Amino acid sequence: MANVTVVGAQWGDEGKGKVVDWLSNRADVVVRFQGGHNAGHTLVIAGKTFKLSLLPSGIVRPGKLSIIGNGVVVDPWALCEEIDRLADQGVVVTPDNLMVAENVPLILPFHGAIDRAREEASGSGRIGTTGRGIGPAYEDKVARRAIRLCDLKDAAYLAEKLDRSLTHHNALLRGLGHPEVDPAPLVGQLMAVAERVLPYAGVVWQKLEDMRHAGKRILFEGAQGAMLDIDHGTYPFVTSSNTVAAAAANGSGVGPGSAGFVLGITKAYTTRVGSGPFPTELNDAVGERLGERGREFGTVTGRRRRCGWFDAVLVRQAVKTGGIGGIALTKLDVLDGFDTLSICTGYELDGGRIDHLPANAAEQARIRPIYETLEGWPESTQGARSFAELPAAAVKYSRRIEELIEAPIALLSTSPERDDTILMTDPFTD
């Protein structure tokens, strides 16, 4: 059976949640493989809105197994809050439908404190993080001082590991002028939350291997987007993990061949949250209109998203670096009613033309978009469920995007509702 990996092809917020939810109907298991609770996925099902940040989007599908892989960093208290919030909405999460990798690194309260303190100390040079401790938790993982889910099984061992970890973190907090952390109360807090989260712990790599041998379909769900990748994004204004499809293997404990068809989620325009370069950003009435019509506010933070025209250079680069076999084009309906639309087809840098986003941050800040103008459409595309229902100009716009990014449109989304989706190519079989 074919597997599918869903990743963002821009700066995140592309609508991955809805697409994963829609695809999960034919998957047996949905695996989240990177990021933390800084990522937000919004699902709208029969008029009811579900906002997820840690749990895989397949959790709202009855009979599906959801997995949080080892590539994710988990705040155990945030996980419990999200489980409780879903229960209030009628979605019951138990160890029968959720497994968390036993070796997943944990986000602890001091990670958030350090995250916020460093941003505050950076002044105008701040990255624009959510302040939830994602970066410091990943740093601990790489530095081999992380507290992992499996460590909560033994209070004595946990206290020993915390002491070693806080040797580093307290020195940093002290240097930033913030209070140091007493490990003793934290051990108690962690042992209390352990009673709730340890029942979900499991050997994820083994479970996925068993499911693969049984011919089950696996849907891998990424967070953020390609331009926030720690290696391939607009560094240093990026997240702290690899967001491209290759991370699905490392982040869940499967071989690289298990990723299957890679589906890149792409808005019909471009948005970004936080600081960093944004070549097609529109600081005018058009940008405001895109933001208002697209309801461009962060699911997790509520921060207003910056908006601009579709950047084909950026998405084409994401297609190449991420091995994307097709895209899901979302929010086409937001463009309804525009007389003309612009697509960025290249960049101008220091008087010359380039066809990629340079790695150097100073050069990224100097590039200027080169636009191609297309005819808009007055008709509504909202709720369309077949290509034949789309206006001719909307079809032309979509086809031009395919040409420029050098990848076909596999799915096209015309509203936040689960079933307002046009299937062009089936990722599970084609």
Short mmCIF file of C-alpha atoms in Angstrom, two decimals:
data_model
loop_
_atom_site.label_atom_id
_atom_site.label_comp_id
_atom_site.label_asym_id
_atom_site.label_seq_id
_atom_site.Cartn_x
_atom_site.Cartn_y
_atom_site.Cartn_z
CA MET A 1 0.00 0.00 0.00
CA ALA A 2 1.19 3.54 -0.73
CA ASN A 3 2.03 5.97 2.06
CA VAL A 4 1.68 9.76 1.88
CA THR A 5 3.74 12.50 3.51
CA VAL A 6 2.11 15.92 3.85
CA VAL A 7 4.39 18.95 4.26
CA GLY A 8 4.02 22.71 3.98
CA ALA A 9 5.56 24.26 0.86
CA GLN A 10 5.65 27.87 2.07
CA TRP A 11 6.09 29.40 5.57
CA GLY A 12 3.47 27.21 7.25
CA ASP A 13 -0.23 27.94 7.82
CA GLU A 14 -1.03 26.52 4.36
CA GLY A 15 -4.00 24.42 5.47
CA LYS A 16 -2.23 21.12 6.20
CA GLY A 17 -4.73 20.22 8.93
CA LYS A 18 -7.71 20.11 6.61
CA VAL A 19 -5.83 18.16 3.94
CA VAL A 20 -4.49 15.61 6.43
CA ASP A 21 -7.96 15.21 7.90
CA TRP A 22 -9.42 14.69 4.42
CA LEU A 23 -6.75 12.14 3.46
CA SER A 24 -6.93 10.34 6.79
CA ASN A 25 -10.26 8.84 5.77
CA ARG A 26 -8.24 6.35 3.69
CA ALA A 27 -5.23 6.03 5.99
CA ASP A 28 -4.86 3.61 8.88
CA VAL A 29 -2.48 5.72 10.95
CA VAL A 30 -1.51 9.41 11.01
CA VAL A 31 1.99 10.26 12.24
CA ARG A 32 3.18 13.69 13.36
CA PHE A 33 6.98 13.70 12.90
CA GLN A 34 8.42 17.12 13.87
CA GLY A 35 7.72 20.44 15.55
CA GLY A 36 5.96 21.14 18.82
CA HIS A 37 2.87 22.90 20.11
CA ASN A 38 3.91 26.04 18.24
CA ALA A 39 2.26 24.55 15.15
CA GLY A 40 -1.49 24.97 14.78
CA HIS A 41 -3.82 23.00 12.54
CA THR A 42 -7.46 24.04 12.22
CA LEU A 43 -10.12 21.57 11.09
CA VAL A 44 -13.70 22.52 10.22
CA ILE A 45 -16.01 19.49 10.17
CA ALA A 46 -19.76 19.89 9.74
CA GLY A 47 -19.51 23.44 10.99
CA LYS A 48 -17.54 22.51 14.12
CA THR A 49 -14.00 23.89 14.46
CA PHE A 50 -11.19 21.84 16.02
CA LYS A 51 -7.88 23.54 16.80
CA LEU A 52 -4.93 21.19 17.19
CA SER A 53 -1.32 21.96 17.99
CA LEU A 54 0.33 18.69 19.09
CA LEU A 55 -2.13 15.96 18.20
CA PRO A 56 -2.11 14.65 14.62
CA SER A 57 -5.05 15.87 12.53
CA GLY A 58 -6.31 12.31 12.15
CA ILE A 59 -7.29 12.22 15.83
CA VAL A 60 -10.82 13.44 14.99
CA ARG A 61 -11.40 10.40 12.73
CA PRO A 62 -12.96 7.46 14.60
CA GLY A 63 -11.06 4.22 14.22
CA LYS A 64 -7.75 5.80 13.21
CA LEU A 65 -4.52 5.53 15.15
CA SER A 66 -2.62 8.78 15.72
CA ILE A 67 1.07 8.80 16.55
CA ILE A 68 3.42 11.50 17.85
CA GLY A 69 6.87 10.51 16.64
CA ASN A 70 10.28 10.97 18.22
CA GLY A 71 11.01 14.00 16.01
CA VAL A 72 8.40 16.06 17.87
CA VAL A 73 9.16 17.95 21.10
CA VAL A 74 6.27 17.54 23.55
CA ASP A 75 5.10 19.80 26.35
CA PRO A 76 3.31 17.19 28.53
CA TRP A 77 1.01 19.76 30.13
CA ALA A 78 0.04 21.19 26.73
CA LEU A 79 -0.67 17.65 25.53
CA CYS A 80 -3.02 17.02 28.45
CA GLU A 81 -4.78 20.35 27.90
CA GLU A 82 -5.32 19.53 24.24
CA ILE A 83 -6.69 16.08 25.05
CA ASP A 84 -9.09 17.64 27.58
CA ARG A 85 -10.19 20.31 25.10
CA LEU A 86 -11.02 17.69 22.49
CA ALA A 87 -12.95 15.68 25.08
CA ASP A 88 -15.13 18.76 25.67
CA GLN A 89 -15.86 18.71 21.92
CA GLY A 90 -16.81 15.04 21.92
CA VAL A 91 -13.50 13.53 20.72
CA VAL A 92 -12.21 10.98 23.22
CA VAL A 93 -8.44 10.38 23.17
CA THR A 94 -7.16 7.18 24.78
CA PRO A 95 -4.10 4.92 24.38
CA ASP A 96 -6.21 3.01 21.86
CA ASN A 97 -6.13 5.87 19.36
CA LEU A 98 -2.99 7.78 20.39
CA MET A 99 0.60 6.62 20.81
CA VAL A 100 3.51 8.88 21.74
CA ALA A 101 7.10 7.77 21.06
CA GLU A 102 8.74 6.79 24.34
CA ASN A 103 11.93 8.59 23.26
CA VAL A 104 10.23 11.92 22.46
CA PRO A 105 12.03 14.91 24.09
CA LEU A 106 9.96 16.98 26.53
CA ILE A 107 9.49 20.73 26.66
CA LEU A 108 9.84 21.88 30.27
CA PRO A 109 8.78 25.23 31.78
CA PHE A 110 12.33 26.60 31.81
CA HIS A 111 12.57 26.09 28.03
CA GLY A 112 9.81 28.63 27.50
CA ALA A 113 11.40 31.01 30.01
CA ILE A 114 14.72 30.85 28.17
CA ASP A 115 13.02 31.21 24.79
CA ARG A 116 11.23 34.40 25.87
CA ALA A 117 14.24 35.83 27.70
CA ARG A 118 16.48 35.43 24.66
CA GLU A 119 13.91 37.02 22.37
CA GLU A 120 13.57 39.94 24.77
CA ALA A 121 17.35 40.38 24.94
CA SER A 122 17.65 40.30 21.12
CA GLY A 123 15.70 43.53 20.65
CA SER A 124 15.31 44.33 16.95
CA GLY A 125 17.20 41.15 16.06
CA ARG A 126 14.58 38.81 17.49
CA ILE A 127 13.57 35.77 15.44
CA GLY A 128 9.85 36.00 16.16
CA THR A 129 9.43 32.68 17.98
CA THR A 130 6.20 31.75 19.75
CA GLY A 131 8.07 31.72 23.06
CA ARG A 132 6.90 28.19 23.85
CA GLY A 133 10.33 26.66 24.32
CA ILE A 134 10.54 24.73 21.06
CA GLY A 135 14.06 25.88 20.14
CA PRO A 136 15.63 25.33 23.58
CA ALA A 137 14.06 21.86 23.76
CA TYR A 138 15.59 20.90 20.41
CA GLU A 139 18.93 22.32 21.58
CA ASP A 140 18.78 20.01 24.60
CA LYS A 141 18.10 17.06 22.33
CA VAL A 142 21.16 17.77 20.18
CA ALA A 143 23.29 18.54 23.26
CA ARG A 144 22.27 15.16 24.78
CA ARG A 145 20.74 16.64 27.91
CA ALA A 146 17.03 16.32 26.99
CA ILE A 147 14.47 14.88 29.39
CA ARG A 148 12.52 12.30 27.40
CA LEU A 149 9.11 10.75 27.98
CA CYS A 150 10.63 7.44 29.05
CA ASP A 151 12.59 9.24 31.80
CA LEU A 152 9.35 9.89 33.68
CA LYS A 153 9.23 6.23 34.71
CA ASP A 154 11.92 6.69 37.37
CA ALA A 155 11.85 9.68 39.76
CA ALA A 156 15.44 9.20 40.97
CA TYR A 157 16.85 8.98 37.46
CA LEU A 158 14.72 11.95 36.40
CA ALA A 159 16.08 14.09 39.27
CA GLU A 160 19.63 13.17 38.31
CA LYS A 161 19.08 14.14 34.67
CA LEU A 162 17.38 17.41 35.64
CA ASP A 163 20.33 18.38 37.84
CA ARG A 164 22.71 17.90 34.91
CA SER A 165 20.44 19.79 32.53
CA LEU A 166 19.95 22.73 34.90
CA THR A 167 23.70 23.18 35.31
CA HIS A 168 23.52 24.56 31.79
CA HIS A 169 20.16 26.28 31.88
CA ASN A 170 20.56 28.04 35.22
CA ALA A 171 23.83 29.56 34.06
CA LEU A 172 22.02 30.88 30.99
CA LEU A 173 19.08 32.23 33.00
CA ARG A 174 21.46 33.87 35.44
CA GLY A 175 23.32 35.54 32.58
CA LEU A 176 20.06 36.88 31.17
CA GLY A 177 19.06 38.30 34.54
CA HIS A 178 16.26 35.83 35.22
CA PRO A 179 15.59 33.62 38.29
CA GLU A 180 17.21 30.21 38.39
CA VAL A 181 15.16 27.00 38.47
CA ASP A 182 14.90 24.78 41.54
CA PRO A 183 14.79 21.17 40.25
CA ALA A 184 12.97 19.66 43.26
CA PRO A 185 9.50 21.14 42.62
CA LEU A 186 9.86 20.39 38.92
CA VAL A 187 10.49 16.70 39.62
CA GLY A 188 7.23 16.64 41.56
CA GLN A 189 5.33 18.35 38.76
CA LEU A 190 6.72 15.93 36.20
CA MET A 191 5.91 12.86 38.26
CA ALA A 192 2.35 14.15 38.64
CA VAL A 193 1.85 14.65 34.90
CA ALA A 194 3.57 11.30 34.23
CA GLU A 195 0.47 9.50 35.46
CA ARG A 196 -1.48 11.00 32.57
CA VAL A 197 1.03 10.85 29.73
CA LEU A 198 2.96 7.60 30.29
CA PRO A 199 -0.03 5.40 29.31
CA TYR A 200 0.36 6.83 25.78
CA ALA A 201 4.08 5.97 25.56
CA GLY A 202 5.02 3.28 23.08
CA VAL A 203 7.69 1.93 20.75
CA VAL A 204 6.64 3.88 17.69
CA TRP A 205 9.23 2.57 15.25
CA GLN A 206 8.19 -1.00 16.03
CA LYS A 207 4.48 -0.22 15.72
CA LEU A 208 5.01 1.41 12.32
CA GLU A 209 7.12 -1.49 11.12
CA ASP A 210 4.36 -3.93 12.08
CA MET A 211 1.77 -1.81 10.28
CA ARG A 212 3.97 -1.56 7.19
CA HIS A 213 4.34 -5.33 7.05
CA ALA A 214 0.57 -5.67 7.42
CA GLY A 215 0.03 -3.45 4.36
CA LYS A 216 -1.46 -0.55 6.30
CA ARG A 217 -1.52 2.96 4.88
CA ILE A 218 0.56 5.51 6.79
CA LEU A 219 -0.03 9.24 6.53
CA PHE A 220 2.88 11.37 7.78
CA GLU A 221 1.93 14.88 8.89
CA GLY A 222 4.47 17.70 8.94
CA ALA A 223 4.21 21.02 10.75
CA GLN A 224 5.28 24.51 9.67
CA GLY A 225 6.59 24.78 6.08
CA ALA A 226 9.63 24.33 3.85
CA MET A 227 10.78 27.93 4.21
CA LEU A 228 10.95 27.45 7.98
CA ASP A 229 13.22 24.39 7.66
CA ILE A 230 16.34 24.71 9.82
CA ASP A 231 18.55 23.91 6.79
CA HIS A 232 16.58 25.00 3.74
CA GLY A 233 14.52 27.90 5.06
CA THR A 234 15.08 31.63 5.51
CA TYR A 235 17.72 31.11 8.19
CA PRO A 236 17.94 32.34 10.94
CA PHE A 237 14.21 33.19 10.79
CA VAL A 238 13.24 29.51 10.85
CA THR A 239 11.97 26.85 13.23
CA SER A 240 14.32 24.46 15.04
CA SER A 241 13.56 21.26 13.13
CA ASN A 242 13.65 19.93 9.59
CA THR A 243 10.22 20.46 8.07
CA VAL A 244 10.83 18.80 4.68
CA ALA A 245 9.56 15.30 3.87
CA ALA A 246 12.89 13.59 4.55
CA ALA A 247 12.32 14.33 8.25
CA ALA A 248 9.34 11.94 8.26
CA ALA A 249 11.74 8.99 8.37
CA ASN A 250 14.03 10.26 11.13
CA GLY A 251 11.15 11.74 13.08
CA SER A 252 9.17 8.50 13.32
CA GLY A 253 11.77 5.73 13.11
CA VAL A 254 11.06 4.34 9.64
CA GLY A 255 13.25 3.90 6.58
CA PRO A 256 13.46 6.72 4.01
CA GLY A 257 11.51 4.67 1.48
CA SER A 258 8.44 4.76 3.71
CA ALA A 259 7.62 8.42 3.02
CA GLY A 260 5.72 7.48 -0.15
CA PHE A 261 4.04 10.23 -2.18
CA VAL A 262 5.06 13.68 -0.93
CA LEU A 263 2.20 16.19 -1.04
CA GLY A 264 3.16 19.84 -0.59
CA ILE A 265 0.42 22.09 0.80
CA THR A 266 0.41 25.50 -0.85
CA LYS A 267 -1.85 28.51 -0.46
CA ALA A 268 -3.02 30.27 -3.63
CA TYR A 269 -1.23 33.32 -2.21
CA THR A 270 1.53 33.62 0.43
CA THR A 271 1.54 34.30 4.16
CA ARG A 272 4.13 34.43 6.89
CA VAL A 273 4.05 34.84 10.69
CA GLY A 274 6.89 36.49 12.57
CA SER A 275 10.09 38.16 11.43
CA GLY A 276 12.18 37.47 8.36
CA PRO A 277 12.27 38.12 4.61
CA PHE A 278 9.08 37.99 2.58
CA PRO A 279 9.68 39.04 -1.07
CA THR A 280 6.03 39.30 -2.14
CA GLU A 281 4.64 40.88 1.03
CA LEU A 282 1.93 43.49 0.41
CA ASN A 283 1.80 46.31 2.94
CA ASP A 284 -1.23 47.88 1.29
CA ALA A 285 -4.98 47.48 0.87
CA VAL A 286 -4.53 44.30 -1.19
CA GLY A 287 -2.52 42.69 1.62
CA GLU A 288 -5.18 43.75 4.11
CA ARG A 289 -7.89 42.28 1.89
CA LEU A 290 -6.09 38.94 1.63
CA GLY A 291 -5.65 38.84 5.40
CA GLU A 292 -9.28 39.66 6.13
CA ARG A 293 -10.77 37.31 3.55
CA GLY A 294 -8.39 34.49 4.48
CA ARG A 295 -8.84 35.06 8.24
CA GLU A 296 -5.09 35.12 8.55
CA PHE A 297 -4.46 34.81 12.25
CA GLY A 298 -2.28 32.12 13.84
CA THR A 299 -4.17 29.10 15.20
CA VAL A 300 -1.89 28.85 18.25
CA THR A 301 -0.80 32.44 18.93
CA GLY A 302 -3.52 34.53 17.28
CA ARG A 303 -0.79 36.62 15.67
CA ARG A 304 -1.71 38.40 12.45
CA ARG A 305 -0.11 36.85 9.39
CA ARG A 306 1.71 38.92 6.80
CA CYS A 307 0.15 38.46 3.35
CA GLY A 308 1.36 38.71 -0.25
CA TRP A 309 1.05 37.37 -3.79
CA PHE A 310 1.88 33.79 -4.72
CA ASP A 311 5.64 33.24 -4.90
CA ALA A 312 6.34 30.58 -7.52
CA VAL A 313 10.12 30.84 -7.03
CA LEU A 314 9.82 29.96 -3.36
CA VAL A 315 7.39 27.07 -3.92
CA ARG A 316 9.44 25.66 -6.82
CA GLN A 317 12.46 25.61 -4.50
CA ALA A 318 10.38 23.80 -1.86
CA VAL A 319 9.35 21.25 -4.50
CA LYS A 320 13.00 20.52 -5.31
CA THR A 321 14.41 20.43 -1.77
CA GLY A 322 11.45 18.51 -0.39
CA GLY A 323 10.92 15.92 -3.12
CA ILE A 324 7.32 17.08 -3.54
CA GLY A 325 5.43 15.01 -6.12
CA GLY A 326 2.30 17.18 -6.21
CA ILE A 327 0.68 20.04 -4.35
CA ALA A 328 -2.60 20.68 -2.64
CA LEU A 329 -3.61 24.22 -3.57
CA THR A 330 -5.64 25.75 -0.74
CA LYS A 331 -7.67 28.92 -0.18
CA LEU A 332 -8.32 29.56 -3.86
CA ASP A 333 -11.63 31.09 -2.82
CA VAL A 334 -9.82 33.93 -1.02
CA LEU A 335 -8.85 35.28 -4.46
CA ASP A 336 -12.47 35.51 -5.65
CA GLY A 337 -13.36 39.01 -6.81
CA PHE A 338 -9.89 40.34 -7.63
CA ASP A 339 -9.73 42.06 -11.06
CA THR A 340 -6.11 41.00 -11.55
CA LEU A 341 -3.72 38.68 -9.76
CA SER A 342 0.07 38.65 -9.62
CA ILE A 343 2.47 35.72 -9.43
CA CYS A 344 6.15 36.12 -8.61
CA THR A 345 8.15 34.37 -11.35
CA GLY A 346 11.67 35.48 -10.44
CA TYR A 347 13.76 37.75 -8.22
CA GLU A 348 15.92 40.75 -8.91
CA LEU A 349 19.08 40.94 -6.81
CA ASP A 350 21.57 43.80 -7.14
CA GLY A 351 20.51 44.48 -10.73
CA GLY A 352 20.52 40.85 -11.90
CA ARG A 353 17.83 38.18 -12.13
CA ILE A 354 17.96 34.98 -10.08
CA ASP A 355 15.65 31.97 -10.01
CA HIS A 356 16.01 30.87 -6.39
CA LEU A 357 15.92 32.18 -2.83
CA PRO A 358 19.56 32.76 -1.79
CA ALA A 359 20.83 31.31 1.49
CA ASN A 360 22.44 34.55 2.67
CA ALA A 361 20.11 36.53 4.94
CA ALA A 362 21.39 39.92 3.72
CA GLU A 363 20.74 38.92 0.11
CA GLN A 364 17.29 37.60 1.02
CA ALA A 365 16.47 41.04 2.43
CA ARG A 366 17.58 42.78 -0.81
CA ILE A 367 15.74 40.69 -3.39
CA ARG A 368 12.77 42.17 -5.22
CA PRO A 369 9.97 40.15 -6.84
CA ILE A 370 9.42 40.03 -10.59
CA TYR A 371 5.71 39.68 -11.30
CA GLU A 372 3.49 38.26 -14.00
CA THR A 373 -0.11 39.55 -14.07
CA LEU A 374 -3.11 37.31 -14.69
CA GLU A 375 -6.81 37.98 -15.05
CA GLY A 376 -8.91 37.51 -11.93
CA TRP A 377 -12.46 36.18 -11.71
CA PRO A 378 -15.64 37.75 -10.30
CA GLU A 379 -17.38 34.44 -9.64
CA SER A 380 -17.23 32.51 -6.35
CA THR A 381 -15.13 29.36 -6.15
CA GLN A 382 -16.08 28.67 -2.54
CA GLY A 383 -17.37 25.16 -2.03
CA ALA A 384 -16.55 23.91 -5.54
CA ARG A 385 -16.05 20.15 -5.59
CA SER A 386 -15.05 19.57 -9.21
CA PHE A 387 -12.68 21.31 -11.60
CA ALA A 388 -15.59 21.92 -13.98
CA GLU A 389 -17.24 24.19 -11.38
CA LEU A 390 -14.31 26.62 -11.38
CA PRO A 391 -14.31 29.83 -13.48
CA ALA A 392 -12.07 29.70 -16.56
CA ALA A 393 -9.74 32.34 -15.11
CA ALA A 394 -9.34 30.32 -11.90
CA VAL A 395 -8.43 27.26 -13.96
CA LYS A 396 -5.89 29.31 -15.91
CA TYR A 397 -4.39 30.67 -12.68
CA SER A 398 -4.07 27.14 -11.27
CA ARG A 399 -2.50 25.77 -14.45
CA ARG A 400 0.03 28.62 -14.53
CA ILE A 401 1.05 27.80 -10.97
CA GLU A 402 1.66 24.18 -12.02
CA GLU A 403 3.91 25.33 -14.87
CA LEU A 404 5.94 27.69 -12.73
CA ILE A 405 6.51 25.42 -9.73
CA GLU A 406 7.12 22.35 -11.95
CA ALA A 407 4.71 20.15 -10.00
CA PRO A 408 1.08 19.17 -10.62
CA ILE A 409 -1.90 20.08 -8.48
CA ALA A 410 -3.10 16.86 -6.83
CA LEU A 411 -5.78 18.44 -4.62
CA LEU A 412 -7.55 21.76 -4.66
CA SER A 413 -9.32 23.12 -1.57
CA THR A 414 -12.11 25.69 -1.94
CA SER A 415 -13.13 26.24 1.70
CA PRO A 416 -12.15 25.13 5.21
CA GLU A 417 -14.90 22.47 5.17
CA ARG A 418 -13.65 18.88 4.97
CA ASP A 419 -15.54 17.90 1.79
CA ASP A 420 -14.97 21.09 -0.23
CA THR A 421 -12.00 19.44 -1.92
CA ILE A 422 -11.31 18.67 -5.57
CA LEU A 423 -9.25 15.51 -6.13
CA MET A 424 -7.06 15.70 -9.24
CA THR A 425 -4.56 12.95 -8.45
CA ASP A 426 -4.94 10.39 -5.67
CA PRO A 427 -1.76 10.57 -3.55
CA PHE A 428 -2.39 7.10 -2.13
CA THR A 429 -2.42 5.37 -5.51
CA ASP A 430 -0.77 7.57 -8.16
#
